[in-house]
Short mmCIF file of C-alpha atoms in Angstrom, two decimals:
data_model
loop_
_atom_site.label_atom_id
_atom_site.label_comp_id
_atom_site.label_asym_id
_atom_site.label_seq_id
_atom_site.Cartn_x
_atom_site.Cartn_y
_atom_site.Cartn_z
CA MET A 1 -0.04 0.00 0.03
CA ILE A 2 2.72 2.51 0.84
CA ARG A 3 4.81 1.44 -2.13
CA ASN A 4 1.68 2.08 -4.44
CA GLN A 5 1.16 5.52 -2.96
CA ARG A 6 4.71 6.42 -3.38
CA SER A 7 4.88 5.27 -6.94
CA GLN A 8 1.61 7.11 -7.75
CA SER A 9 2.69 10.26 -6.25
CA THR A 10 6.05 10.25 -8.04
CA TYR A 11 4.89 8.71 -11.25
CA GLU A 12 2.13 10.97 -12.29
CA PRO A 13 4.00 14.37 -12.16
CA GLU A 14 7.05 12.85 -14.07
CA GLU A 15 4.68 11.54 -16.76
CA HIS A 16 2.83 14.88 -16.91
CA GLY A 17 6.15 16.75 -16.86
CA GLU A 18 7.48 14.68 -19.72
CA ASP A 19 4.39 15.29 -21.79
CA HIS A 20 4.91 18.98 -21.24
CA LEU A 21 8.51 18.75 -22.03
CA GLU A 22 7.96 17.14 -25.33
CA GLU A 23 5.33 19.81 -26.39
CA TRP A 24 7.71 22.66 -25.30
CA ILE A 25 10.54 21.22 -27.19
CA GLN A 26 8.39 20.95 -30.33
CA GLU A 27 6.73 24.24 -29.90
CA TYR A 28 9.50 26.46 -28.67
CA GLY A 29 12.85 24.63 -29.24
CA HIS A 30 13.73 26.49 -32.44
CA ASP A 31 12.74 29.82 -31.27
CA LEU A 32 14.56 29.56 -27.96
CA LYS A 33 17.77 28.37 -29.81
CA TRP A 34 17.41 31.41 -32.03
CA LEU A 35 16.90 33.71 -29.10
CA ALA A 36 19.93 32.17 -27.26
CA TYR A 37 22.03 32.61 -30.50
CA SER A 38 21.11 36.24 -30.59
CA TYR A 39 22.68 36.63 -27.19
CA VAL A 40 25.77 34.45 -27.37
CA LYS A 41 26.39 34.44 -31.13
CA ASP A 42 27.61 30.73 -31.02
CA TYR A 43 25.46 28.04 -32.34
CA ALA A 44 26.79 25.30 -30.10
CA ILE A 45 26.44 27.34 -26.91
CA ALA A 46 23.02 28.39 -28.09
CA GLU A 47 22.04 24.65 -28.37
CA ASP A 48 23.43 24.00 -24.92
CA ILE A 49 21.53 26.91 -23.29
CA THR A 50 18.37 25.78 -25.02
CA GLN A 51 18.85 22.27 -23.57
CA GLU A 52 19.56 23.75 -20.14
CA THR A 53 16.35 25.79 -20.36
CA PHE A 54 14.29 22.67 -21.00
CA ILE A 55 16.04 20.97 -18.10
CA LYS A 56 15.46 23.86 -15.82
CA ALA A 57 11.83 24.24 -16.83
CA TYR A 58 11.14 20.39 -16.33
CA GLN A 59 12.82 20.56 -12.78
CA LYS A 60 11.07 23.69 -11.68
CA TYR A 61 7.61 23.13 -13.37
CA ALA A 62 6.06 22.32 -10.03
CA SER A 63 7.06 25.76 -8.74
CA PHE A 64 5.85 27.47 -11.94
CA LYS A 65 3.12 29.92 -10.65
CA LYS A 66 1.25 30.23 -13.87
CA GLU A 67 1.30 33.96 -13.54
CA SER A 68 2.50 34.16 -17.20
CA THR A 69 2.26 31.79 -20.22
CA ILE A 70 4.64 28.81 -20.56
CA LYS A 71 6.14 30.78 -23.53
CA THR A 72 6.99 33.83 -21.53
CA TRP A 73 8.37 31.61 -18.76
CA LEU A 74 10.68 29.67 -21.04
CA TYR A 75 11.84 32.80 -22.68
CA LYS A 76 12.63 34.31 -19.31
CA ILE A 77 14.68 31.19 -18.34
CA THR A 78 16.55 31.38 -21.63
CA ILE A 79 17.38 35.02 -21.30
CA ASN A 80 18.62 34.55 -17.71
CA LEU A 81 20.87 31.60 -18.75
CA CYS A 82 22.27 33.68 -21.63
CA LYS A 83 23.13 36.53 -19.40
CA ASP A 84 24.62 34.25 -16.92
CA HIS A 85 26.61 32.67 -19.61
CA LEU A 86 27.86 36.21 -20.97
CA LYS A 87 28.91 37.05 -17.38
CA SER A 88 30.77 33.73 -16.77
CA SER A 89 34.53 33.60 -16.62
CA TYR A 90 34.41 31.43 -19.75
CA MET A 91 33.21 34.36 -21.60
CA LYS A 92 35.83 36.52 -20.30
CA ARG A 93 38.65 34.07 -21.24
CA VAL A 94 37.44 32.94 -24.72
CA VAL A 95 37.07 34.91 -27.88
CA LYS A 96 33.87 34.07 -29.71
CA LYS A 97 33.95 32.68 -33.25
CA GLY A 98 31.34 31.60 -35.66
CA THR A 99 28.63 33.50 -37.65
CA GLU A 100 26.31 30.66 -38.52
CA LEU A 101 22.64 31.95 -38.67
CA PHE A 102 19.39 30.12 -38.79
CA ARG A 103 17.96 30.11 -42.27
CA SER A 104 14.27 29.96 -43.19
CA ILE A 105 12.98 27.69 -45.94
CA PRO A 106 12.32 29.73 -49.07
CA SER A 107 8.85 30.30 -50.21
CA THR A 108 7.82 28.68 -53.45
CA LYS A 109 5.83 31.81 -54.36
CA GLU A 110 8.67 34.04 -55.07
CA THR A 111 11.39 33.74 -57.78
CA PRO A 112 15.01 32.67 -56.91
CA GLU A 113 16.04 36.27 -57.63
CA GLU A 114 13.36 37.66 -55.33
CA PHE A 115 14.40 35.20 -52.63
CA VAL A 116 18.03 36.21 -52.84
CA LEU A 117 17.31 39.85 -52.59
CA GLN A 118 15.00 39.30 -49.69
CA GLN A 119 17.51 37.01 -47.92
CA ASP A 120 20.23 39.72 -48.38
CA GLU A 121 17.97 42.42 -46.85
CA ASP A 122 17.11 40.07 -44.08
CA GLU A 123 20.69 39.31 -43.48
CA THR A 124 21.56 42.98 -43.42
CA LEU A 125 18.76 43.82 -41.07
CA LEU A 126 19.60 40.92 -38.68
CA ALA A 127 23.27 41.78 -38.76
CA HIS A 128 22.33 45.39 -37.65
CA VAL A 129 19.96 43.99 -34.90
CA LEU A 130 22.66 41.75 -33.63
CA LYS A 131 25.13 44.67 -33.36
CA LEU A 132 22.73 46.53 -31.17
CA GLU A 133 23.36 46.92 -27.53
CA ASN A 134 21.79 44.09 -25.58
CA LYS A 135 18.98 45.92 -24.04
CA TYR A 136 17.87 47.02 -27.44
CA ARG A 137 18.62 43.80 -29.31
CA GLU A 138 16.56 41.68 -27.02
CA ILE A 139 13.46 44.09 -27.31
CA ILE A 140 13.56 43.97 -31.11
CA ILE A 141 13.89 40.28 -31.10
CA LEU A 142 11.26 39.63 -28.66
CA TYR A 143 8.81 42.13 -30.00
CA TYR A 144 9.21 41.71 -33.76
CA PHE A 145 10.46 38.15 -34.19
CA GLU A 146 8.77 36.42 -31.34
CA GLU A 147 5.73 38.70 -31.26
CA PHE A 148 5.60 39.33 -27.61
CA ASP A 149 3.39 42.36 -26.60
CA ILE A 150 4.58 45.18 -24.35
CA ASN A 151 3.23 43.69 -21.09
CA GLU A 152 4.74 40.21 -21.82
CA LEU A 153 8.09 41.95 -22.52
CA ALA A 154 7.87 43.87 -19.33
CA HIS A 155 7.37 40.64 -17.34
CA VAL A 156 10.08 38.74 -19.18
CA LEU A 157 12.58 41.49 -18.77
CA ASN A 158 11.59 42.58 -15.18
CA THR A 159 10.92 46.10 -16.03
CA SER A 160 7.98 48.36 -16.58
CA PRO A 161 5.90 48.66 -19.66
CA ASN A 162 7.02 52.26 -20.14
CA THR A 163 10.70 51.18 -20.09
CA VAL A 164 9.89 48.70 -22.71
CA LYS A 165 8.19 51.11 -24.99
CA THR A 166 11.18 53.63 -24.60
CA ARG A 167 13.73 50.95 -25.38
CA LEU A 168 11.69 49.79 -28.43
CA ARG A 169 11.38 53.42 -29.76
CA ARG A 170 15.22 53.90 -29.08
CA ALA A 171 15.96 50.56 -30.86
CA ARG A 172 13.82 51.41 -33.99
CA GLN A 173 15.73 54.89 -34.14
CA LEU A 174 19.15 53.18 -33.96
CA LEU A 175 18.23 50.67 -36.56
CA GLN A 176 16.87 53.35 -38.81
CA GLU A 177 19.95 55.62 -38.40
CA ARG A 178 22.24 52.70 -39.17
CA LEU A 179 20.30 51.46 -42.12
CA THR A 180 20.07 54.85 -43.70
CA SER A 181 23.66 55.64 -43.15
CA GLU A 182 24.64 52.42 -44.72
CA GLY A 183 22.27 53.10 -47.67
CA SER A 184 23.76 56.50 -48.24
CA SER A 185 27.36 55.38 -47.93
CA GLN A 186 26.62 52.50 -50.50
CA SER A 187 25.17 54.94 -53.03
CA GLU A 188 28.08 57.22 -53.07
#
């Protein structure tokens, strides 16, 4: 009787957690890896951070208060792990290399020429986004690429909605300045 109670009380949450874990990996794995890459700029480390995110989420699911969505919670874990990594002594000792970016599958609706031009524009924009200061880069990525709203961003970044709006406006200005200055220097 005691053995059955123990096995039931430990078995059910693990099974339930495993079900969630598989769903999370399918639903958010690629996006979390991309987010981690945008911080650490190293594909292998981004994969490690993504795996660590899922491990932490699985271990801490029982303490998840459900005050936010699972997506917001997972993104917050990922961002914190990225920031921890960037502060680590490893980062202070090692020079980063690697520029591999995630590529999207081309649409069959556009011609190869249109695809190449669009891909070039996307790469240019992404390169400028990745060069932004961290607080502006994360706002742009989470708002435009991951489609978080202002309140979700405030929760994920532990800041006020007004701060999020200010950073978003400033990030847009910086991108616009950089893209227009690049465009004018190319035309000369």
